[in-house]
mmCIF file of C-alpha atoms in Angstrom:
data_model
loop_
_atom_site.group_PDB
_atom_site.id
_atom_site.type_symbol
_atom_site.label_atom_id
_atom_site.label_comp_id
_atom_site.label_asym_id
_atom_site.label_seq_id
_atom_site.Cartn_x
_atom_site.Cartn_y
_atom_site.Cartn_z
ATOM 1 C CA UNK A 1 96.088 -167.830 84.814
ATOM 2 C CA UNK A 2 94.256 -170.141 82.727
ATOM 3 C CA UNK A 3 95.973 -172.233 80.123
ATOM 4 C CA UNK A 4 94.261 -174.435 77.366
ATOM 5 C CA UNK A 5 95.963 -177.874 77.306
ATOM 6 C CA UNK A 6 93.692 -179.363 74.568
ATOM 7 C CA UNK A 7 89.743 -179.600 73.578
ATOM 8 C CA UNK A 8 88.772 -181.378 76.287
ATOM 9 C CA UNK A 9 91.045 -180.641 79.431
ATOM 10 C CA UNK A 10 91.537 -176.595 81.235
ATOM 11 C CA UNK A 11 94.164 -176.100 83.786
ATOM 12 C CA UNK A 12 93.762 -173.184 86.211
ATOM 13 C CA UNK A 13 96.335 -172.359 89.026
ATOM 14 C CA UNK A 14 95.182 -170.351 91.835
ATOM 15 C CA UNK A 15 96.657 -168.740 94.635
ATOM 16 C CA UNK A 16 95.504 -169.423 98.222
ATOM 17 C CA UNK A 17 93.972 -165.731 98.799
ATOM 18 C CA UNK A 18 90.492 -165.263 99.911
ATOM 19 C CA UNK A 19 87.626 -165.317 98.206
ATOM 20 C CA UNK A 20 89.981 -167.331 95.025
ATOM 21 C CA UNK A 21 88.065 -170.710 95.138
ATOM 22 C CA UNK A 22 85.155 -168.201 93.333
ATOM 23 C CA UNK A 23 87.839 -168.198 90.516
ATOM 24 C CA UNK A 24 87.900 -172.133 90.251
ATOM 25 C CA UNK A 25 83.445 -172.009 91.113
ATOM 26 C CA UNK A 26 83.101 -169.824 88.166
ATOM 27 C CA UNK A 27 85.317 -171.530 85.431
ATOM 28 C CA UNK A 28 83.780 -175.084 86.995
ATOM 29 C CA UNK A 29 80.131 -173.333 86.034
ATOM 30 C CA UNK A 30 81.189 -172.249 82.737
ATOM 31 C CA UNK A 31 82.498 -175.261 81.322
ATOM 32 C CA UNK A 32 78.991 -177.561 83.171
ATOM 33 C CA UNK A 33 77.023 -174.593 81.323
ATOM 34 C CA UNK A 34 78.989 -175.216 77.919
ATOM 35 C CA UNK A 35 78.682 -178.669 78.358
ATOM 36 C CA UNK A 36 74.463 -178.477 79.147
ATOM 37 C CA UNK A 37 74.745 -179.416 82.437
ATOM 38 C CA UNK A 38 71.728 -178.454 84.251
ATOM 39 C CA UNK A 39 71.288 -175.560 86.714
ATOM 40 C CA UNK A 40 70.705 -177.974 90.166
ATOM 41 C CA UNK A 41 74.103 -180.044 88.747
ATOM 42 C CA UNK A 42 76.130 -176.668 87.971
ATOM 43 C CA UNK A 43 75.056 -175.747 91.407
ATOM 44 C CA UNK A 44 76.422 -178.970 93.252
ATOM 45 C CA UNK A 45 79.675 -178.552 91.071
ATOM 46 C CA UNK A 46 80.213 -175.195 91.922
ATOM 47 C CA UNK A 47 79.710 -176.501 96.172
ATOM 48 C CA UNK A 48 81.882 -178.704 95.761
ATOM 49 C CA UNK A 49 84.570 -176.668 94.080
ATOM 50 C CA UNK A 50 84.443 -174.250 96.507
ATOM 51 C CA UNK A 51 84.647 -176.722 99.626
ATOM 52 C CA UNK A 52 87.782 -178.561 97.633
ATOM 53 C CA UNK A 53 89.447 -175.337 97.216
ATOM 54 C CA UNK A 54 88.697 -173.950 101.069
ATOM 55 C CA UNK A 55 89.950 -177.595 102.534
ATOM 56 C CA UNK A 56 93.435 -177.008 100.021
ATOM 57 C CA UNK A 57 93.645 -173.430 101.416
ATOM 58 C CA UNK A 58 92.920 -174.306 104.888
ATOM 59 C CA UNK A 59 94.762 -177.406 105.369
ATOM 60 C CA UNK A 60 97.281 -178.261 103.326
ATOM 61 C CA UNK A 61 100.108 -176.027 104.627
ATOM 62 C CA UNK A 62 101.506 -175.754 100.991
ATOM 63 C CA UNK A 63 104.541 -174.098 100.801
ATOM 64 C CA UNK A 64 104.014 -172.815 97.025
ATOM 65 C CA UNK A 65 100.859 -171.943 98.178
ATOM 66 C CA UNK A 66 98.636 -172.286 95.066
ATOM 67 C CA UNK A 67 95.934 -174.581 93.708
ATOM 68 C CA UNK A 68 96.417 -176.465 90.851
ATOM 69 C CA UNK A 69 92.893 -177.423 89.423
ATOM 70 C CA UNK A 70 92.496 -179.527 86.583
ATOM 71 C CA UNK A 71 88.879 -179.272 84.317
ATOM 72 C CA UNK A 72 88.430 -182.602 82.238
ATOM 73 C CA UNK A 73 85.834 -182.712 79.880
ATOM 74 C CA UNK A 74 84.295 -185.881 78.384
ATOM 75 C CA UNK A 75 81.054 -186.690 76.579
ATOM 76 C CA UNK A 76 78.629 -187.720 79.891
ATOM 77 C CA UNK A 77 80.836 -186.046 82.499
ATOM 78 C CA UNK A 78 82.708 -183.625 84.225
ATOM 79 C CA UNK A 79 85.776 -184.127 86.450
ATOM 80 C CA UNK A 80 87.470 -181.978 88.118
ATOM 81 C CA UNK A 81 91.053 -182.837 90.116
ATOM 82 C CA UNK A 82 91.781 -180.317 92.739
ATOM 83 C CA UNK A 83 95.952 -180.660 93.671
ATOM 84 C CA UNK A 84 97.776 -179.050 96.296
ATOM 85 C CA UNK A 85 101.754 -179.459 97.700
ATOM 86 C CA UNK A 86 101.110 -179.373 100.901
ATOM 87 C CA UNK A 87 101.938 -182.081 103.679
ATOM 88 C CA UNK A 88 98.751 -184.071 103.213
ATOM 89 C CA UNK A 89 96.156 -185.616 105.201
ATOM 90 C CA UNK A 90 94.495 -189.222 105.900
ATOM 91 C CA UNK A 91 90.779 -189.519 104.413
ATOM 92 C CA UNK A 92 89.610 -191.185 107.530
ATOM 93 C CA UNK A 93 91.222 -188.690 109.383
ATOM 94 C CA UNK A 94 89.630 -185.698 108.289
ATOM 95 C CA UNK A 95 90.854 -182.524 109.035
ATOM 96 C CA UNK A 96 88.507 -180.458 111.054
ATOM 97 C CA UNK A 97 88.091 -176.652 111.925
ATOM 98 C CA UNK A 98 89.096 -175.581 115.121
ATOM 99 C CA UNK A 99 88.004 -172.301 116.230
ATOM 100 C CA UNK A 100 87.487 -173.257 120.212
ATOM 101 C CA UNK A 101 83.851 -173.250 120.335
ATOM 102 C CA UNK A 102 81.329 -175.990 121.569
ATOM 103 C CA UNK A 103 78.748 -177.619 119.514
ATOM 104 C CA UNK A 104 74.975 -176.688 121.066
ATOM 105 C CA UNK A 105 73.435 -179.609 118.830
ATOM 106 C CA UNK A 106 76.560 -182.566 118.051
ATOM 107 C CA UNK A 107 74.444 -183.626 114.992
ATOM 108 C CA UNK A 108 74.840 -179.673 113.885
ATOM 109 C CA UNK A 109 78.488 -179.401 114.524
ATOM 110 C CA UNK A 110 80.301 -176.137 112.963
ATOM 111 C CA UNK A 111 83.049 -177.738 111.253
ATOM 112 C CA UNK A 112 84.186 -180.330 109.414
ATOM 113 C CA UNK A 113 81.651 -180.626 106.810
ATOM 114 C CA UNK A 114 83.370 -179.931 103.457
ATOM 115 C CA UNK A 115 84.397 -183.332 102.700
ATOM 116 C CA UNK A 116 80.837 -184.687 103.326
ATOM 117 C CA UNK A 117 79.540 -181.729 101.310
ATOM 118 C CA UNK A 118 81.884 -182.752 98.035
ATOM 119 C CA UNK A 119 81.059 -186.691 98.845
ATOM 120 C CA UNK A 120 76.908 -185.391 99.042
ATOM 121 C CA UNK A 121 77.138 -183.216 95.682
ATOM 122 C CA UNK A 122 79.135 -185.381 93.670
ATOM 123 C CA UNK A 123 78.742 -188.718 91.321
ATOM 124 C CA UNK A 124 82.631 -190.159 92.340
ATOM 125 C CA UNK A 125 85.061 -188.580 94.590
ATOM 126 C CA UNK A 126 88.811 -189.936 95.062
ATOM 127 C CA UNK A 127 91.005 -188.687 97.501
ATOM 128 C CA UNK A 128 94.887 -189.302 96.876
ATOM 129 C CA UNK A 129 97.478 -187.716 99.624
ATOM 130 C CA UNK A 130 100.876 -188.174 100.886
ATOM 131 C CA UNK A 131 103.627 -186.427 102.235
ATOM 132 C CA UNK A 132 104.133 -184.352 98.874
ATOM 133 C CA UNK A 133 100.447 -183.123 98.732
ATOM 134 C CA UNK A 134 96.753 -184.000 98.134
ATOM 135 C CA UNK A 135 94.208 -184.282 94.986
ATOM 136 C CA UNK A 136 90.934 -185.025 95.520
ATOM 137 C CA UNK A 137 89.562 -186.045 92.047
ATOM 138 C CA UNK A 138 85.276 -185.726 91.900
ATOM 139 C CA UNK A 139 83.822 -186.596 88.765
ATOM 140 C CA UNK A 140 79.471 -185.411 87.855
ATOM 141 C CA UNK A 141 77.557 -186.955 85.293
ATOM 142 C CA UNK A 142 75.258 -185.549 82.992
ATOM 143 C CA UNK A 143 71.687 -186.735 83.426
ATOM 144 C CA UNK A 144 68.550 -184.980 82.387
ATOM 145 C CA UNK A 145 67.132 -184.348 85.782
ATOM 146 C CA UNK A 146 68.487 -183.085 88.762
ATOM 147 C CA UNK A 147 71.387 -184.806 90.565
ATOM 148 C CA UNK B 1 89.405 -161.251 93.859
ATOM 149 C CA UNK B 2 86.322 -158.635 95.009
ATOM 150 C CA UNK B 3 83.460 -160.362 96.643
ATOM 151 C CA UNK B 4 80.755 -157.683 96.865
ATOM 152 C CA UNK B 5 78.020 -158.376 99.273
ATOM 153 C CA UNK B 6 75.933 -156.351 101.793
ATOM 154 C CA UNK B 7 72.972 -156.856 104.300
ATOM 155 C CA UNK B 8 70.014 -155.142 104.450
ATOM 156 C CA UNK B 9 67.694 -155.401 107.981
ATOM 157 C CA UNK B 10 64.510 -154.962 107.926
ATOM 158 C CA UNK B 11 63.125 -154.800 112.128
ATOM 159 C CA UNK B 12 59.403 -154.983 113.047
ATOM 160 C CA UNK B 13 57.658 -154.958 116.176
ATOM 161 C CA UNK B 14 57.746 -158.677 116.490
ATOM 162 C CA UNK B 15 60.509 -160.025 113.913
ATOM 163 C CA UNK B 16 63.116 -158.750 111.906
ATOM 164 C CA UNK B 17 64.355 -160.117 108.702
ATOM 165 C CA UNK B 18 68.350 -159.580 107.454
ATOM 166 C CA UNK B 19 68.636 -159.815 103.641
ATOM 167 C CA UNK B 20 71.973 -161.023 102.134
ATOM 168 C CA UNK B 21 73.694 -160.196 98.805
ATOM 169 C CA UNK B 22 76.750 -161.884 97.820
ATOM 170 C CA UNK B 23 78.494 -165.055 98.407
ATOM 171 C CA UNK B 24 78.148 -165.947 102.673
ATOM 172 C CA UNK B 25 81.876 -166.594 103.444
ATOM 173 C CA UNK B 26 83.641 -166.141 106.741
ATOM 174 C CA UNK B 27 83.459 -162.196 106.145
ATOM 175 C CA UNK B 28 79.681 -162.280 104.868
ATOM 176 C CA UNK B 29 79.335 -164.232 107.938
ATOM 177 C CA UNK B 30 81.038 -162.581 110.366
ATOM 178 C CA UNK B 31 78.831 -159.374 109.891
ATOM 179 C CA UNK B 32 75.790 -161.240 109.551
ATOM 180 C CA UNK B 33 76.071 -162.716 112.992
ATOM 181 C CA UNK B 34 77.132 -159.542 114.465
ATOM 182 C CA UNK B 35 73.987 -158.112 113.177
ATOM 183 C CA UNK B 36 72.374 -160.926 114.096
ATOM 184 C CA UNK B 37 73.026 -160.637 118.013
ATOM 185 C CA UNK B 38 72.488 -156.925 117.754
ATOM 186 C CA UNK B 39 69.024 -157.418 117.162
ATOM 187 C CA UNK B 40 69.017 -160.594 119.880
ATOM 188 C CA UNK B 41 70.413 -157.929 122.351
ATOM 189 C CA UNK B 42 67.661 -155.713 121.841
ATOM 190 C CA UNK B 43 65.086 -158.129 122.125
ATOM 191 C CA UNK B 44 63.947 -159.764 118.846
ATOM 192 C CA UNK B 45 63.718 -163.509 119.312
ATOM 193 C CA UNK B 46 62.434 -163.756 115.548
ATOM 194 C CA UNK B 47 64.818 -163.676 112.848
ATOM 195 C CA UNK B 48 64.187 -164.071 109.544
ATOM 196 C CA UNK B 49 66.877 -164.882 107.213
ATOM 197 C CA UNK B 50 66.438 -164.091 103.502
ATOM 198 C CA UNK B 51 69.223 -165.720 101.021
ATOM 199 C CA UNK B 52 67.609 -165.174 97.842
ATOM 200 C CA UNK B 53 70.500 -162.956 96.668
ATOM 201 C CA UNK B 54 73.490 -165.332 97.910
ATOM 202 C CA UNK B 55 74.003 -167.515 95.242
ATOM 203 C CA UNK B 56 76.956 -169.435 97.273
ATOM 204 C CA UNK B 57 77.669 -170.407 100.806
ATOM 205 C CA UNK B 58 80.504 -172.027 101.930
ATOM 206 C CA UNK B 59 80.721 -173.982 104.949
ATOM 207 C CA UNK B 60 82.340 -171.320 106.916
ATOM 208 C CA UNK B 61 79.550 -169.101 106.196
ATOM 209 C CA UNK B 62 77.168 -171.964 107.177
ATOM 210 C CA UNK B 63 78.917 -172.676 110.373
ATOM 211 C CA UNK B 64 78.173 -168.989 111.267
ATOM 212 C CA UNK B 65 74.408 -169.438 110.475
ATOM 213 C CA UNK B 66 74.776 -172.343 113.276
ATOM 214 C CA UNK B 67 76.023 -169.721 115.787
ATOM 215 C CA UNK B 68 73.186 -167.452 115.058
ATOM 216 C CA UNK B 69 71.031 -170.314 115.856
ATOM 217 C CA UNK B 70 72.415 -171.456 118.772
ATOM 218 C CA UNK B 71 72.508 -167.807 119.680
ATOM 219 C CA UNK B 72 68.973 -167.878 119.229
ATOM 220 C CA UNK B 73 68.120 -170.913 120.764
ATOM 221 C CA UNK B 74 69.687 -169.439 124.115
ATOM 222 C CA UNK B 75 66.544 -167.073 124.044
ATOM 223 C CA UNK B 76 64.275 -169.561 123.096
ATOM 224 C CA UNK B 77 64.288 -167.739 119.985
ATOM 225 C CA UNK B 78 63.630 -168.520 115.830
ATOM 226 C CA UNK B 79 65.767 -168.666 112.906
ATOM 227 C CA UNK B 80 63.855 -169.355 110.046
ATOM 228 C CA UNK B 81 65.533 -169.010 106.572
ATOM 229 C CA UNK B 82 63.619 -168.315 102.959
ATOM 230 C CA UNK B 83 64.824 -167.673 99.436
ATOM 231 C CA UNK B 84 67.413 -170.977 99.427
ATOM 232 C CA UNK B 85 68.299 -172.787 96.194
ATOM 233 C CA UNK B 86 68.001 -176.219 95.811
ATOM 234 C CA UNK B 87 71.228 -177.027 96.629
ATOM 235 C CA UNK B 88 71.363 -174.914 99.766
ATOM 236 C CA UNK B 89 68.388 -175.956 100.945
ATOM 237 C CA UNK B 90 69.776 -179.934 100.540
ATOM 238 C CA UNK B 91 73.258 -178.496 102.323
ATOM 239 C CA UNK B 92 71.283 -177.390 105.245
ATOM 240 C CA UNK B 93 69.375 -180.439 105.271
ATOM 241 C CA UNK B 94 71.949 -182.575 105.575
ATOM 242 C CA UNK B 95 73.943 -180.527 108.195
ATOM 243 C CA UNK B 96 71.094 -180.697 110.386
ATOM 244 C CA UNK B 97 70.019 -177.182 110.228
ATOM 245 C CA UNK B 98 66.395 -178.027 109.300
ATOM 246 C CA UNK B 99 65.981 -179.640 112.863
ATOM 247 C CA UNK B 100 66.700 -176.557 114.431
ATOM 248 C CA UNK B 101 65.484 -173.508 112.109
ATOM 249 C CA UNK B 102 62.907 -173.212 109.982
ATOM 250 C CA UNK B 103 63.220 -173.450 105.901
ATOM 251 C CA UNK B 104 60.621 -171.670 103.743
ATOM 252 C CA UNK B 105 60.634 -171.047 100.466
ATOM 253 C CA UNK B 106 59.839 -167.196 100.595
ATOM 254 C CA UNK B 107 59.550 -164.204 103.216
ATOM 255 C CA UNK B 108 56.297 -164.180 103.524
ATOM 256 C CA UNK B 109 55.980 -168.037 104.719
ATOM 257 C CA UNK B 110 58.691 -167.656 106.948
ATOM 258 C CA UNK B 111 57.134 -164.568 108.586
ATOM 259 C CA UNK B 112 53.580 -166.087 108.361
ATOM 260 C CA UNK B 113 55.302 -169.270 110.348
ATOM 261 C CA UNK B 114 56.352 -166.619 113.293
ATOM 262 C CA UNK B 115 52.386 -165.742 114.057
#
């Protein structure tokens, strides 16, 4: 599943089955812990991972179905380009969850978070999609402290 | 892939606290909050829950926790959560969950805030 494309660069290819964006988490943590990222920053990565992978999964409508997920290494940071076939999506127009029920509190809505969540956790995030599929590219720097 | 996770319950008189192990997806969830309004339907209005063992939530699983807090709220109930990691506990913040359930940093806070 994994293939080694040179000393600094991983490429992993996951299905869209559940529970798979733990795959892409765990290989994002293992390459921030190789590379002495701290635990807070492996922690954000491994967030925002999982929210890129769930938002590929939910709404991308790929026909291939996989994930294509691309693990770049460089000397002060981490970046990590998250690819999917499917029919794309407008930034500004975020895709949201619908499952039919009402927000209580509006300011604690149920859905549509994971784009702020990857935007909150992350140094740079660049989202690039058209009608042949969507890579969000999200990029953490190493610093000594927390994020 | 196998995601392994359980929850333990823990009822007293005036609370009860659910524990979580393993990562709080939609399935995590979904059990979660029907344990949840189990214990609302029999009368506890205090609910503690304890994520020290769920190393990662998505935002499915955190839109569940919002149910069980609205649930909650419906009773004039409490949610307060303990044992979050840093990053958790900055997730919740910014979703708004902090305005509406309590954050502690352990069990015994989060009971202690219930007296």
């Amino acid at each position: 599943m994994t293939n080694t494309l040179s000393k600094e660069q991983v490429l992993l290819t996951i299905p869209m089955l559940p529970d798979m964006e733990l795959a892409a988490a765990n290989l994002a943590s293992f390459i921030a812990e190789s590379m002495s990222f701290n635990d807070v920053q492996i922690e954000e990565i491994q967030y925002a991972m999982i929210e890129s992978c769930i938002n590929a999964f939910e709404h991308s409508r790929s026909s291939d179905q996989n994930v294509i997920i691309e693990y770049i290494m460089r000397s002060d940071e981490l970046e990590f380009k998250i690819t999917d076939q499917g029919v794309g999506f407008s930034p500004e127009n975020r895709p949201v969850r619908q499952n039919g029920q009402q927000d209580l509190y509006p300011e604690m809505r149920k859905r549509g978070w994971g784009l702020e969540i990857i935007h909150a956790l992350m140094d740079r995030v660049d989202i690039r999609s058209g009608e042949n599929g969507t890579t969000i590219s999200m990029v953490k720097k190493k610093t000594n402290g927390g994020s | 892939m196998a995601n392994k996770f359980d929850i333990s319950i823990r009822a007293e008189q005036e609370y009860a606290v659910l524990e979580t192990e393993g990562y709080l997806n939609d399935a995590l969830g979904e059990q979660l909050s029907q344990k949840a309004q189990d214990l609302i339907e029999k009368g506890y209005t205090q609910l503690v829950i304890n994520l020290a063992n769920t190393a990662l939530i998505n935002s499915i699983g955190i839109s569940i926790l919002i149910e069980i807090i609205e649930a909650l709220d419906e009773r004039e109930g409490t949610l307060n959560f303990c044992g979050l990691s840093a990053t958790q506990e900055r997730t919740f913040r910014m979703m708004a969950i902090a305005k509406y359930a309590g954050i502690f940093p352990d069990e015994k806070t989060a009971v202690a805030d219930f007296q």
